[in-house]
mmCIF file of N, CA and C in Angstrom:
data_model
loop_
_atom_site.group_PDB
_atom_site.id
_atom_site.type_symbol
_atom_site.label_atom_id
_atom_site.label_comp_id
_atom_site.label_asym_id
_atom_site.label_seq_id
_atom_site.Cartn_x
_atom_site.Cartn_y
_atom_site.Cartn_z
ATOM 1 N N MET D 1 5.184 3.301 -17.286
ATOM 2 C CA MET D 1 5.346 3.914 -15.983
ATOM 3 C C MET D 1 3.974 4.236 -15.407
ATOM 4 N N ALA D 2 3.794 3.955 -14.131
ATOM 5 C CA ALA D 2 2.516 4.204 -13.478
ATOM 6 C C ALA D 2 2.340 5.692 -13.207
ATOM 7 N N ARG D 3 1.145 6.174 -13.455
ATOM 8 C CA ARG D 3 0.820 7.566 -13.145
ATOM 9 C C ARG D 3 0.593 7.713 -11.647
ATOM 10 N N ALA D 4 0.634 8.949 -11.188
ATOM 11 C CA ALA D 4 0.348 9.225 -9.781
ATOM 12 C C ALA D 4 -1.097 8.876 -9.473
ATOM 13 N N ALA D 5 -1.335 8.478 -8.237
ATOM 14 C CA ALA D 5 -2.701 8.194 -7.805
ATOM 15 C C ALA D 5 -3.527 9.463 -7.903
ATOM 16 N N GLU D 6 -4.791 9.336 -8.251
ATOM 17 C CA GLU D 6 -5.663 10.491 -8.431
ATOM 18 C C GLU D 6 -6.416 10.857 -7.167
ATOM 19 N N GLY D 7 -6.003 10.361 -6.047
ATOM 20 C CA GLY D 7 -6.662 10.640 -4.785
ATOM 21 C C GLY D 7 -6.836 9.355 -4.014
ATOM 22 N N ILE D 8 -7.238 9.501 -2.802
ATOM 23 C CA ILE D 8 -7.431 8.332 -1.953
ATOM 24 C C ILE D 8 -8.882 7.893 -2.048
ATOM 25 N N GLU D 9 -9.071 6.616 -2.347
ATOM 26 C CA GLU D 9 -10.405 6.038 -2.402
ATOM 27 C C GLU D 9 -10.767 5.528 -1.007
ATOM 28 N N VAL D 10 -11.970 5.787 -0.575
ATOM 29 C CA VAL D 10 -12.456 5.280 0.706
ATOM 30 C C VAL D 10 -13.425 4.152 0.408
ATOM 31 N N ILE D 11 -13.158 2.987 1.008
ATOM 32 C CA ILE D 11 -13.946 1.801 0.714
ATOM 33 C C ILE D 11 -14.491 1.211 2.007
ATOM 34 N N ALA D 12 -15.785 0.952 2.027
ATOM 35 C CA ALA D 12 -16.437 0.288 3.158
ATOM 36 C C ALA D 12 -16.445 -1.207 2.880
ATOM 37 N N ARG D 13 -15.951 -1.994 3.826
ATOM 38 C CA ARG D 13 -15.871 -3.449 3.667
ATOM 39 C C ARG D 13 -16.609 -4.137 4.803
ATOM 40 N N ALA D 14 -17.176 -5.298 4.533
ATOM 41 C CA ALA D 14 -17.945 -6.043 5.529
ATOM 42 C C ALA D 14 -17.308 -7.384 5.833
ATOM 43 N N VAL D 15 -17.193 -7.678 7.113
ATOM 44 C CA VAL D 15 -16.864 -9.024 7.571
ATOM 45 C C VAL D 15 -18.197 -9.651 7.941
ATOM 46 N N VAL D 16 -18.656 -10.547 7.075
ATOM 47 C CA VAL D 16 -19.956 -11.193 7.264
ATOM 48 C C VAL D 16 -19.697 -12.651 7.631
ATOM 49 N N ARG D 17 -19.911 -12.968 8.903
ATOM 50 C CA ARG D 17 -19.727 -14.345 9.370
ATOM 51 C C ARG D 17 -21.052 -15.072 9.334
ATOM 52 N N THR D 18 -20.972 -16.310 8.893
ATOM 53 C CA THR D 18 -22.134 -17.185 8.932
ATOM 54 C C THR D 18 -21.749 -18.411 9.756
ATOM 55 N N SER D 19 -22.670 -19.303 9.959
ATOM 56 C CA SER D 19 -22.351 -20.530 10.687
ATOM 57 C C SER D 19 -21.361 -21.396 9.910
ATOM 58 N N GLU D 20 -21.236 -21.151 8.601
ATOM 59 C CA GLU D 20 -20.341 -21.952 7.764
ATOM 60 C C GLU D 20 -19.002 -21.287 7.480
ATOM 61 N N GLY D 21 -18.864 -19.997 7.765
ATOM 62 C CA GLY D 21 -17.589 -19.333 7.504
ATOM 63 C C GLY D 21 -17.741 -17.853 7.225
ATOM 64 N N LEU D 22 -16.860 -17.338 6.375
ATOM 65 C CA LEU D 22 -16.806 -15.916 6.061
ATOM 66 C C LEU D 22 -17.249 -15.688 4.617
ATOM 67 N N LEU D 23 -18.133 -14.721 4.426
ATOM 68 C CA LEU D 23 -18.606 -14.377 3.085
ATOM 69 C C LEU D 23 -17.533 -13.560 2.367
ATOM 70 N N LEU D 24 -17.165 -14.000 1.166
ATOM 71 C CA LEU D 24 -16.204 -13.284 0.338
ATOM 72 C C LEU D 24 -16.803 -13.042 -1.039
ATOM 73 N N ALA D 25 -16.246 -12.065 -1.734
ATOM 74 C CA ALA D 25 -16.694 -11.715 -3.082
ATOM 75 C C ALA D 25 -15.501 -11.782 -4.027
ATOM 76 N N ARG D 26 -15.802 -11.946 -5.308
ATOM 77 C CA ARG D 26 -14.753 -11.830 -6.322
ATOM 78 C C ARG D 26 -15.371 -11.458 -7.657
ATOM 79 N N SER D 27 -14.541 -10.863 -8.490
ATOM 80 C CA SER D 27 -14.958 -10.592 -9.863
ATOM 81 C C SER D 27 -14.908 -11.909 -10.610
ATOM 82 N N ARG D 28 -15.921 -12.174 -11.391
ATOM 83 C CA ARG D 28 -15.969 -13.446 -12.142
ATOM 84 C C ARG D 28 -14.710 -13.590 -12.988
ATOM 85 N N GLY D 29 -14.151 -14.789 -12.971
ATOM 86 C CA GLY D 29 -12.967 -15.072 -13.768
ATOM 87 C C GLY D 29 -11.647 -14.818 -13.064
ATOM 88 N N THR D 30 -11.682 -14.284 -11.854
ATOM 89 C CA THR D 30 -10.440 -14.068 -11.115
ATOM 90 C C THR D 30 -10.254 -15.192 -10.103
ATOM 91 N N ASP D 31 -9.022 -15.329 -9.624
ATOM 92 C CA ASP D 31 -8.741 -16.377 -8.642
ATOM 93 C C ASP D 31 -8.524 -15.812 -7.245
ATOM 94 N N TRP D 32 -8.863 -14.546 -7.030
ATOM 95 C CA TRP D 32 -8.697 -13.940 -5.718
ATOM 96 C C TRP D 32 -10.013 -13.338 -5.243
ATOM 97 N N TRP D 33 -10.113 -13.195 -3.929
ATOM 98 C CA TRP D 33 -11.341 -12.751 -3.263
ATOM 99 C C TRP D 33 -11.120 -11.421 -2.558
ATOM 100 N N PHE D 34 -12.207 -10.783 -2.167
ATOM 101 C CA PHE D 34 -12.152 -9.572 -1.354
ATOM 102 C C PHE D 34 -13.381 -9.543 -0.454
ATOM 103 N N LEU D 35 -13.321 -8.686 0.547
ATOM 104 C CA LEU D 35 -14.486 -8.527 1.421
ATOM 105 C C LEU D 35 -15.555 -7.739 0.685
ATOM 106 N N PRO D 36 -16.823 -8.135 0.815
ATOM 107 C CA PRO D 36 -17.891 -7.390 0.144
ATOM 108 C C PRO D 36 -17.946 -5.946 0.632
ATOM 109 N N GLY D 37 -18.457 -5.094 -0.215
ATOM 110 C CA GLY D 37 -18.582 -3.668 0.107
ATOM 111 C C GLY D 37 -18.285 -2.856 -1.131
ATOM 112 N N GLY D 38 -17.887 -1.601 -0.922
ATOM 113 C CA GLY D 38 -17.583 -0.770 -2.075
ATOM 114 C C GLY D 38 -17.236 0.647 -1.705
ATOM 115 N N HIS D 39 -17.115 1.456 -2.728
ATOM 116 C CA HIS D 39 -16.667 2.836 -2.575
ATOM 117 C C HIS D 39 -17.708 3.713 -1.888
ATOM 118 N N VAL D 40 -17.192 4.632 -1.086
ATOM 119 C CA VAL D 40 -18.014 5.642 -0.435
ATOM 120 C C VAL D 40 -18.189 6.789 -1.432
ATOM 121 N N GLU D 41 -19.429 7.195 -1.644
ATOM 122 C CA GLU D 41 -19.731 8.289 -2.557
ATOM 123 C C GLU D 41 -19.589 9.630 -1.826
ATOM 124 N N PRO D 42 -19.387 10.725 -2.588
ATOM 125 C CA PRO D 42 -19.322 12.045 -1.942
ATOM 126 C C PRO D 42 -20.571 12.307 -1.093
ATOM 127 N N ASP D 43 -20.377 12.896 0.055
ATOM 128 C CA ASP D 43 -21.453 13.239 0.990
ATOM 129 C C ASP D 43 -22.183 12.030 1.554
ATOM 130 N N GLU D 44 -21.551 10.860 1.546
ATOM 131 C CA GLU D 44 -22.148 9.645 2.090
ATOM 132 C C GLU D 44 -21.282 9.176 3.258
ATOM 133 N N SER D 45 -21.900 8.768 4.337
ATOM 134 C CA SER D 45 -21.116 8.222 5.442
ATOM 135 C C SER D 45 -20.632 6.825 5.063
ATOM 136 N N VAL D 46 -19.579 6.374 5.732
ATOM 137 C CA VAL D 46 -19.040 5.049 5.433
ATOM 138 C C VAL D 46 -20.067 3.967 5.765
ATOM 139 N N GLY D 47 -20.749 4.115 6.902
ATOM 140 C CA GLY D 47 -21.776 3.138 7.272
ATOM 141 C C GLY D 47 -22.903 3.085 6.260
ATOM 142 N N ALA D 48 -23.319 4.261 5.782
ATOM 143 C CA ALA D 48 -24.381 4.302 4.770
ATOM 144 C C ALA D 48 -23.916 3.663 3.469
ATOM 145 N N ALA D 49 -22.652 3.870 3.107
ATOM 146 C CA ALA D 49 -22.111 3.255 1.888
ATOM 147 C C ALA D 49 -22.125 1.734 2.006
ATOM 148 N N LEU D 50 -21.757 1.223 3.165
ATOM 149 C CA LEU D 50 -21.742 -0.221 3.359
ATOM 150 C C LEU D 50 -23.152 -0.799 3.234
ATOM 151 N N VAL D 51 -24.109 -0.160 3.882
ATOM 152 C CA VAL D 51 -25.501 -0.602 3.807
ATOM 153 C C VAL D 51 -25.972 -0.581 2.348
ATOM 154 N N ARG D 52 -25.665 0.503 1.635
ATOM 155 C CA ARG D 52 -26.076 0.630 0.231
ATOM 156 C C ARG D 52 -25.432 -0.457 -0.633
ATOM 157 N N GLU D 53 -24.109 -0.622 -0.490
ATOM 158 C CA GLU D 53 -23.395 -1.597 -1.329
ATOM 159 C C GLU D 53 -23.886 -3.026 -1.097
ATOM 160 N N LEU D 54 -24.082 -3.416 0.152
ATOM 161 C CA LEU D 54 -24.557 -4.780 0.427
ATOM 162 C C LEU D 54 -25.980 -4.984 -0.086
ATOM 163 N N GLY D 55 -26.765 -3.929 -0.063
ATOM 164 C CA GLY D 55 -28.104 -4.006 -0.647
ATOM 165 C C GLY D 55 -28.042 -4.161 -2.156
ATOM 166 N N GLU D 56 -27.181 -3.359 -2.812
ATOM 167 C CA GLU D 56 -27.061 -3.427 -4.269
ATOM 168 C C GLU D 56 -26.476 -4.757 -4.728
ATOM 169 N N GLU D 57 -25.434 -5.231 -4.036
ATOM 170 C CA GLU D 57 -24.723 -6.425 -4.476
ATOM 171 C C GLU D 57 -25.455 -7.723 -4.146
ATOM 172 N N LEU D 58 -26.126 -7.746 -2.965
ATOM 173 C CA LEU D 58 -26.688 -9.002 -2.468
ATOM 174 C C LEU D 58 -28.139 -8.933 -2.037
ATOM 175 N N GLY D 59 -28.697 -7.738 -1.994
ATOM 176 C CA GLY D 59 -30.050 -7.607 -1.480
ATOM 177 C C GLY D 59 -30.121 -7.752 0.034
ATOM 178 N N LEU D 60 -28.973 -7.604 0.717
ATOM 179 C CA LEU D 60 -28.963 -7.722 2.181
ATOM 180 C C LEU D 60 -29.448 -6.444 2.824
ATOM 181 N N THR D 61 -30.220 -6.596 3.871
ATOM 182 C CA THR D 61 -30.604 -5.469 4.706
ATOM 183 C C THR D 61 -29.714 -5.506 5.929
ATOM 184 N N VAL D 62 -28.920 -4.470 6.092
ATOM 185 C CA VAL D 62 -27.940 -4.409 7.182
ATOM 186 C C VAL D 62 -28.312 -3.277 8.113
ATOM 187 N N ARG D 63 -28.266 -3.576 9.398
ATOM 188 C CA ARG D 63 -28.521 -2.550 10.411
ATOM 189 C C ARG D 63 -27.352 -2.502 11.378
ATOM 190 N N ALA D 64 -26.948 -1.320 11.738
ATOM 191 C CA ALA D 64 -25.942 -1.074 12.775
ATOM 192 C C ALA D 64 -24.659 -1.885 12.601
ATOM 193 N N PRO D 65 -23.963 -1.729 11.470
ATOM 194 C CA PRO D 65 -22.671 -2.392 11.343
ATOM 195 C C PRO D 65 -21.694 -1.831 12.379
ATOM 196 N N THR D 66 -20.793 -2.661 12.872
ATOM 197 C CA THR D 66 -19.836 -2.272 13.901
ATOM 198 C C THR D 66 -18.449 -2.159 13.283
ATOM 199 N N MET D 67 -17.854 -0.983 13.361
ATOM 200 C CA MET D 67 -16.522 -0.800 12.785
ATOM 201 C C MET D 67 -15.498 -1.572 13.606
ATOM 202 N N ILE D 68 -14.651 -2.351 12.894
ATOM 203 C CA ILE D 68 -13.654 -3.167 13.594
ATOM 204 C C ILE D 68 -12.226 -2.839 13.192
ATOM 205 N N GLY D 69 -12.034 -2.093 12.110
ATOM 206 C CA GLY D 69 -10.662 -1.785 11.741
ATOM 207 C C GLY D 69 -10.524 -1.013 10.452
ATOM 208 N N THR D 70 -9.273 -0.684 10.148
ATOM 209 C CA THR D 70 -8.951 0.043 8.928
ATOM 210 C C THR D 70 -7.635 -0.475 8.364
ATOM 211 N N VAL D 71 -7.558 -0.509 7.047
ATOM 212 C CA VAL D 71 -6.349 -0.951 6.359
ATOM 213 C C VAL D 71 -6.100 -0.019 5.177
ATOM 214 N N GLU D 72 -4.895 0.554 5.155
ATOM 215 C CA GLU D 72 -4.468 1.373 4.024
ATOM 216 C C GLU D 72 -3.779 0.464 3.011
ATOM 217 N N ASN D 73 -3.991 0.740 1.736
ATOM 218 C CA ASN D 73 -3.417 -0.104 0.689
ATOM 219 C C ASN D 73 -3.070 0.759 -0.524
ATOM 220 N N ALA D 74 -1.976 0.393 -1.193
ATOM 221 C CA ALA D 74 -1.601 1.044 -2.448
ATOM 222 C C ALA D 74 -1.189 -0.050 -3.420
ATOM 223 N N TYR D 75 -1.550 0.130 -4.686
ATOM 224 C CA TYR D 75 -1.232 -0.863 -5.704
ATOM 225 C C TYR D 75 -1.344 -0.214 -7.078
ATOM 226 N N VAL D 76 -0.901 -0.946 -8.102
ATOM 227 C CA VAL D 76 -1.010 -0.477 -9.482
ATOM 228 C C VAL D 76 -1.977 -1.399 -10.208
ATOM 229 N N GLN D 77 -2.943 -0.795 -10.894
ATOM 230 C CA GLN D 77 -3.922 -1.557 -11.668
ATOM 231 C C GLN D 77 -4.055 -0.905 -13.034
ATOM 232 N N ASP D 78 -3.839 -1.671 -14.088
ATOM 233 C CA ASP D 78 -3.935 -1.160 -15.457
ATOM 234 C C ASP D 78 -3.067 0.083 -15.662
ATOM 235 N N GLY D 79 -1.853 0.060 -15.083
ATOM 236 C CA GLY D 79 -0.918 1.165 -15.237
ATOM 237 C C GLY D 79 -1.231 2.390 -14.400
ATOM 238 N N ARG D 80 -2.233 2.290 -13.557
ATOM 239 C CA ARG D 80 -2.657 3.433 -12.725
ATOM 240 C C ARG D 80 -2.393 3.128 -11.263
ATOM 241 N N ARG D 81 -1.726 4.056 -10.589
ATOM 242 C CA ARG D 81 -1.500 3.896 -9.156
ATOM 243 C C ARG D 81 -2.809 4.127 -8.419
ATOM 244 N N ARG D 82 -3.096 3.253 -7.472
ATOM 245 C CA ARG D 82 -4.316 3.356 -6.664
ATOM 246 C C ARG D 82 -3.911 3.442 -5.201
ATOM 247 N N HIS D 83 -4.650 4.177 -4.436
ATOM 248 C CA HIS D 83 -4.413 4.336 -3.003
ATOM 249 C C HIS D 83 -5.780 4.309 -2.332
ATOM 250 N N GLU D 84 -5.940 3.411 -1.367
ATOM 251 C CA GLU D 84 -7.253 3.256 -0.763
ATOM 252 C C GLU D 84 -7.150 3.112 0.748
ATOM 253 N N ILE D 85 -8.207 3.539 1.399
ATOM 254 C CA ILE D 85 -8.400 3.309 2.823
ATOM 255 C C ILE D 85 -9.629 2.413 2.938
ATOM 256 N N ASN D 86 -9.430 1.220 3.495
ATOM 257 C CA ASN D 86 -10.524 0.266 3.702
ATOM 258 C C ASN D 86 -10.998 0.375 5.142
ATOM 259 N N LEU D 87 -12.240 0.745 5.331
ATOM 260 C CA LEU D 87 -12.847 0.798 6.655
ATOM 261 C C LEU D 87 -13.719 -0.442 6.782
ATOM 262 N N VAL D 88 -13.424 -1.242 7.800
ATOM 263 C CA VAL D 88 -13.972 -2.591 7.893
ATOM 264 C C VAL D 88 -14.982 -2.680 9.034
ATOM 265 N N PHE D 89 -16.120 -3.295 8.735
ATOM 266 C CA PHE D 89 -17.216 -3.423 9.689
ATOM 267 C C PHE D 89 -17.617 -4.881 9.853
ATOM 268 N N ALA D 90 -17.959 -5.256 11.067
ATOM 269 C CA ALA D 90 -18.578 -6.560 11.314
ATOM 270 C C ALA D 90 -20.074 -6.394 11.054
ATOM 271 N N VAL D 91 -20.641 -7.368 10.344
ATOM 272 C CA VAL D 91 -22.041 -7.296 9.943
ATOM 273 C C VAL D 91 -22.724 -8.612 10.274
ATOM 274 N N ASP D 92 -23.878 -8.530 10.894
ATOM 275 C CA ASP D 92 -24.698 -9.722 11.101
ATOM 276 C C ASP D 92 -25.506 -9.949 9.832
ATOM 277 N N ALA D 93 -25.522 -11.190 9.383
ATOM 278 C CA ALA D 93 -26.249 -11.490 8.152
ATOM 279 C C ALA D 93 -27.149 -12.688 8.371
ATOM 280 N N PRO D 94 -28.230 -12.724 7.640
ATOM 281 C CA PRO D 94 -29.111 -13.886 7.739
ATOM 282 C C PRO D 94 -28.434 -15.118 7.160
ATOM 283 N N GLU D 95 -28.823 -16.266 7.642
ATOM 284 C CA GLU D 95 -28.318 -17.523 7.072
ATOM 285 C C GLU D 95 -28.997 -17.736 5.724
ATOM 286 N N GLY D 96 -28.374 -18.521 4.914
ATOM 287 C CA GLY D 96 -28.957 -18.835 3.616
ATOM 288 C C GLY D 96 -27.947 -18.628 2.521
ATOM 289 N N GLU D 97 -28.436 -18.674 1.316
ATOM 290 C CA GLU D 97 -27.574 -18.545 0.152
ATOM 291 C C GLU D 97 -27.376 -17.074 -0.187
ATOM 292 N N PHE D 98 -26.173 -16.726 -0.599
ATOM 293 C CA PHE D 98 -25.862 -15.363 -1.007
ATOM 294 C C PHE D 98 -25.763 -15.333 -2.523
ATOM 295 N N VAL D 99 -26.709 -14.656 -3.157
ATOM 296 C CA VAL D 99 -26.787 -14.619 -4.616
ATOM 297 C C VAL D 99 -26.495 -13.201 -5.086
ATOM 298 N N SER D 100 -25.531 -13.097 -5.991
ATOM 299 C CA SER D 100 -25.132 -11.797 -6.509
ATOM 300 C C SER D 100 -26.247 -11.169 -7.330
ATOM 301 N N ARG D 101 -26.414 -9.872 -7.152
ATOM 302 C CA ARG D 101 -27.342 -9.101 -7.986
ATOM 303 C C ARG D 101 -26.594 -8.375 -9.099
ATOM 304 N N GLU D 102 -25.264 -8.548 -9.132
ATOM 305 C CA GLU D 102 -24.447 -7.886 -10.139
ATOM 306 C C GLU D 102 -23.728 -8.955 -10.958
ATOM 307 N N ALA D 103 -23.864 -8.888 -12.284
ATOM 308 C CA ALA D 103 -23.368 -9.943 -13.160
ATOM 309 C C ALA D 103 -21.862 -10.152 -13.065
ATOM 310 N N HIS D 104 -21.109 -9.130 -12.727
ATOM 311 C CA HIS D 104 -19.655 -9.261 -12.704
ATOM 312 C C HIS D 104 -19.121 -9.817 -11.384
ATOM 313 N N LEU D 105 -19.984 -9.987 -10.386
ATOM 314 C CA LEU D 105 -19.553 -10.464 -9.064
ATOM 315 C C LEU D 105 -20.125 -11.833 -8.741
ATOM 316 N N GLU D 106 -19.358 -12.596 -7.983
ATOM 317 C CA GLU D 106 -19.871 -13.828 -7.387
ATOM 318 C C GLU D 106 -19.448 -13.842 -5.921
ATOM 319 N N PHE D 107 -20.217 -14.569 -5.116
ATOM 320 C CA PHE D 107 -19.989 -14.627 -3.680
ATOM 321 C C PHE D 107 -19.859 -16.069 -3.236
ATOM 322 N N GLY D 108 -19.081 -16.271 -2.196
ATOM 323 C CA GLY D 108 -18.928 -17.596 -1.637
ATOM 324 C C GLY D 108 -18.609 -17.507 -0.162
ATOM 325 N N VAL D 109 -18.974 -18.538 0.571
ATOM 326 C CA VAL D 109 -18.653 -18.615 1.992
ATOM 327 C C VAL D 109 -17.494 -19.589 2.134
ATOM 328 N N VAL D 110 -16.416 -19.101 2.737
ATOM 329 C CA VAL D 110 -15.212 -19.906 2.931
ATOM 330 C C VAL D 110 -15.113 -20.245 4.414
ATOM 331 N N PRO D 111 -14.930 -21.524 4.752
ATOM 332 C CA PRO D 111 -14.766 -21.878 6.158
ATOM 333 C C PRO D 111 -13.601 -21.102 6.771
ATOM 334 N N VAL D 112 -13.764 -20.649 8.001
ATOM 335 C CA VAL D 112 -12.743 -19.831 8.658
ATOM 336 C C VAL D 112 -11.399 -20.550 8.678
ATOM 337 N N ASP D 113 -11.396 -21.848 8.926
ATOM 338 C CA ASP D 113 -10.119 -22.566 8.979
ATOM 339 C C ASP D 113 -9.479 -22.757 7.607
ATOM 340 N N ALA D 114 -10.159 -22.390 6.530
ATOM 341 C CA ALA D 114 -9.599 -22.488 5.180
ATOM 342 C C ALA D 114 -9.223 -21.124 4.606
ATOM 343 N N LEU D 115 -9.397 -20.048 5.368
ATOM 344 C CA LEU D 115 -9.120 -18.709 4.843
ATOM 345 C C LEU D 115 -7.660 -18.529 4.445
ATOM 346 N N GLY D 116 -6.752 -19.205 5.121
ATOM 347 C CA GLY D 116 -5.339 -19.113 4.767
ATOM 348 C C GLY D 116 -5.019 -19.747 3.429
ATOM 349 N N ASP D 117 -5.941 -20.532 2.882
ATOM 350 C CA ASP D 117 -5.725 -21.225 1.613
ATOM 351 C C ASP D 117 -6.262 -20.461 0.403
ATOM 352 N N VAL D 118 -6.950 -19.344 0.640
ATOM 353 C CA VAL D 118 -7.480 -18.553 -0.476
ATOM 354 C C VAL D 118 -6.782 -17.198 -0.524
ATOM 355 N N LYS D 119 -6.690 -16.634 -1.743
ATOM 356 C CA LYS D 119 -6.102 -15.309 -1.911
ATOM 357 C C LYS D 119 -7.163 -14.266 -1.591
ATOM 358 N N ILE D 120 -6.881 -13.434 -0.604
ATOM 359 C CA ILE D 120 -7.764 -12.318 -0.270
ATOM 360 C C ILE D 120 -6.969 -11.049 -0.506
ATOM 361 N N ARG D 121 -7.552 -10.122 -1.260
ATOM 362 C CA ARG D 121 -6.893 -8.843 -1.517
ATOM 363 C C ARG D 121 -7.644 -7.720 -0.852
ATOM 364 N N PRO D 122 -6.940 -6.714 -0.391
ATOM 365 C CA PRO D 122 -5.503 -6.674 -0.224
ATOM 366 C C PRO D 122 -5.033 -7.697 0.815
ATOM 367 N N GLU D 123 -3.820 -8.192 0.623
ATOM 368 C CA GLU D 123 -3.298 -9.230 1.511
ATOM 369 C C GLU D 123 -3.263 -8.774 2.965
ATOM 370 N N THR D 124 -2.894 -7.503 3.179
ATOM 371 C CA THR D 124 -2.839 -6.997 4.556
ATOM 372 C C THR D 124 -4.213 -7.023 5.201
ATOM 373 N N LEU D 125 -5.245 -6.788 4.430
ATOM 374 C CA LEU D 125 -6.606 -6.840 4.961
ATOM 375 C C LEU D 125 -6.983 -8.276 5.291
ATOM 376 N N GLY D 126 -6.630 -9.212 4.422
ATOM 377 C CA GLY D 126 -6.897 -10.623 4.694
ATOM 378 C C GLY D 126 -6.235 -11.075 5.985
ATOM 379 N N ARG D 127 -4.963 -10.683 6.186
ATOM 380 C CA ARG D 127 -4.260 -11.052 7.429
ATOM 381 C C ARG D 127 -4.925 -10.421 8.648
ATOM 382 N N ALA D 128 -5.296 -9.148 8.535
ATOM 383 C CA ALA D 128 -5.919 -8.452 9.661
ATOM 384 C C ALA D 128 -7.245 -9.105 10.037
ATOM 385 N N VAL D 129 -8.033 -9.476 9.055
ATOM 386 C CA VAL D 129 -9.335 -10.100 9.332
ATOM 387 C C VAL D 129 -9.145 -11.486 9.939
ATOM 388 N N ARG D 130 -8.194 -12.257 9.423
ATOM 389 C CA ARG D 130 -7.947 -13.578 10.018
ATOM 390 C C ARG D 130 -7.529 -13.436 11.480
ATOM 391 N N SER D 131 -6.695 -12.445 11.794
ATOM 392 C CA SER D 131 -6.309 -12.209 13.200
ATOM 393 C C SER D 131 -7.517 -11.793 14.023
ATOM 394 N N TRP D 132 -8.370 -10.937 13.445
ATOM 395 C CA TRP D 132 -9.565 -10.480 14.163
ATOM 396 C C TRP D 132 -10.507 -11.653 14.442
ATOM 397 N N LEU D 133 -10.621 -12.566 13.500
ATOM 398 C CA LEU D 133 -11.487 -13.728 13.707
ATOM 399 C C LEU D 133 -10.960 -14.599 14.849
ATOM 400 N N ASP D 134 -9.636 -14.673 14.990
ATOM 401 C CA ASP D 134 -9.031 -15.430 16.091
ATOM 402 C C ASP D 134 -9.198 -14.719 17.431
ATOM 403 N N GLU D 135 -9.034 -13.404 17.411
ATOM 404 C CA GLU D 135 -9.145 -12.599 18.628
ATOM 405 C C GLU D 135 -9.736 -11.247 18.261
ATOM 406 N N PRO D 136 -11.045 -11.064 18.461
ATOM 407 C CA PRO D 136 -11.728 -9.841 18.008
ATOM 408 C C PRO D 136 -11.278 -8.577 18.750
ATOM 409 N N ARG D 137 -10.247 -7.941 18.195
ATOM 410 C CA ARG D 137 -9.769 -6.645 18.683
ATOM 411 C C ARG D 137 -9.668 -5.709 17.494
ATOM 412 N N PRO D 138 -9.961 -4.417 17.709
ATOM 413 C CA PRO D 138 -9.833 -3.470 16.586
ATOM 414 C C PRO D 138 -8.427 -3.499 15.994
ATOM 415 N N PHE D 139 -8.347 -3.234 14.688
ATOM 416 C CA PHE D 139 -7.039 -3.242 14.026
ATOM 417 C C PHE D 139 -6.891 -2.013 13.139
ATOM 418 N N ALA D 140 -5.638 -1.621 12.928
ATOM 419 C CA ALA D 140 -5.305 -0.530 12.016
ATOM 420 C C ALA D 140 -3.973 -0.870 11.358
ATOM 421 N N VAL D 141 -3.967 -0.864 10.032
ATOM 422 C CA VAL D 141 -2.764 -1.170 9.281
ATOM 423 C C VAL D 141 -2.525 -0.016 8.305
ATOM 424 N N ALA D 142 -1.375 0.643 8.448
ATOM 425 C CA ALA D 142 -1.020 1.749 7.566
ATOM 426 C C ALA D 142 0.164 1.343 6.701
ATOM 427 N N LEU D 143 0.294 2.005 5.569
ATOM 428 C CA LEU D 143 1.476 1.789 4.739
ATOM 429 C C LEU D 143 2.696 2.315 5.467
ATOM 430 N N PRO D 144 3.853 1.704 5.259
ATOM 431 C CA PRO D 144 5.059 2.227 5.895
ATOM 432 C C PRO D 144 5.405 3.590 5.324
ATOM 433 N N PRO D 145 5.999 4.461 6.156
ATOM 434 C CA PRO D 145 6.395 5.774 5.631
ATOM 435 C C PRO D 145 7.511 5.608 4.595
ATOM 436 N N THR D 146 7.506 6.477 3.612
ATOM 437 C CA THR D 146 8.550 6.454 2.600
ATOM 438 C C THR D 146 9.264 7.792 2.603
ATOM 439 N N SER D 147 10.500 7.798 2.146
ATOM 440 C CA SER D 147 11.242 9.059 2.092
ATOM 441 C C SER D 147 10.870 9.786 0.808
ATOM 442 N N ALA D 148 10.905 11.098 0.870
ATOM 443 C CA ALA D 148 10.540 11.921 -0.290
ATOM 444 C C ALA D 148 11.642 11.948 -1.325
#
């Protein structure tokens, strides 16, 4: 049985478009992708967390990310209930190769027209980003209300 979630995790995510497509990340050995970024630390702004995470993961220098949306997600991982709020930013990135600075992560650029063929987690975030790429409008996706 899954335990109760231990709180809501706040995660800063980046939509990094290049001339070749969208930058995605994954844990080595998995078959699914996610948007680069990471957890917001206590007393850290979401924008600062995104800048820090992209610097740590890829050595990218990011200035003035633009918030484009939010997606709430809940799931079970290793028997533990997780609940997260993903705050998503559009980020301008330099062209070139994206090389991971963290051994457990790898990065790849997926052509925009092929995004429907790859698994992006959370799925609701993948759908929201694909819609945003088609028509750049802010988005917000919340979990459906449940009865007590």
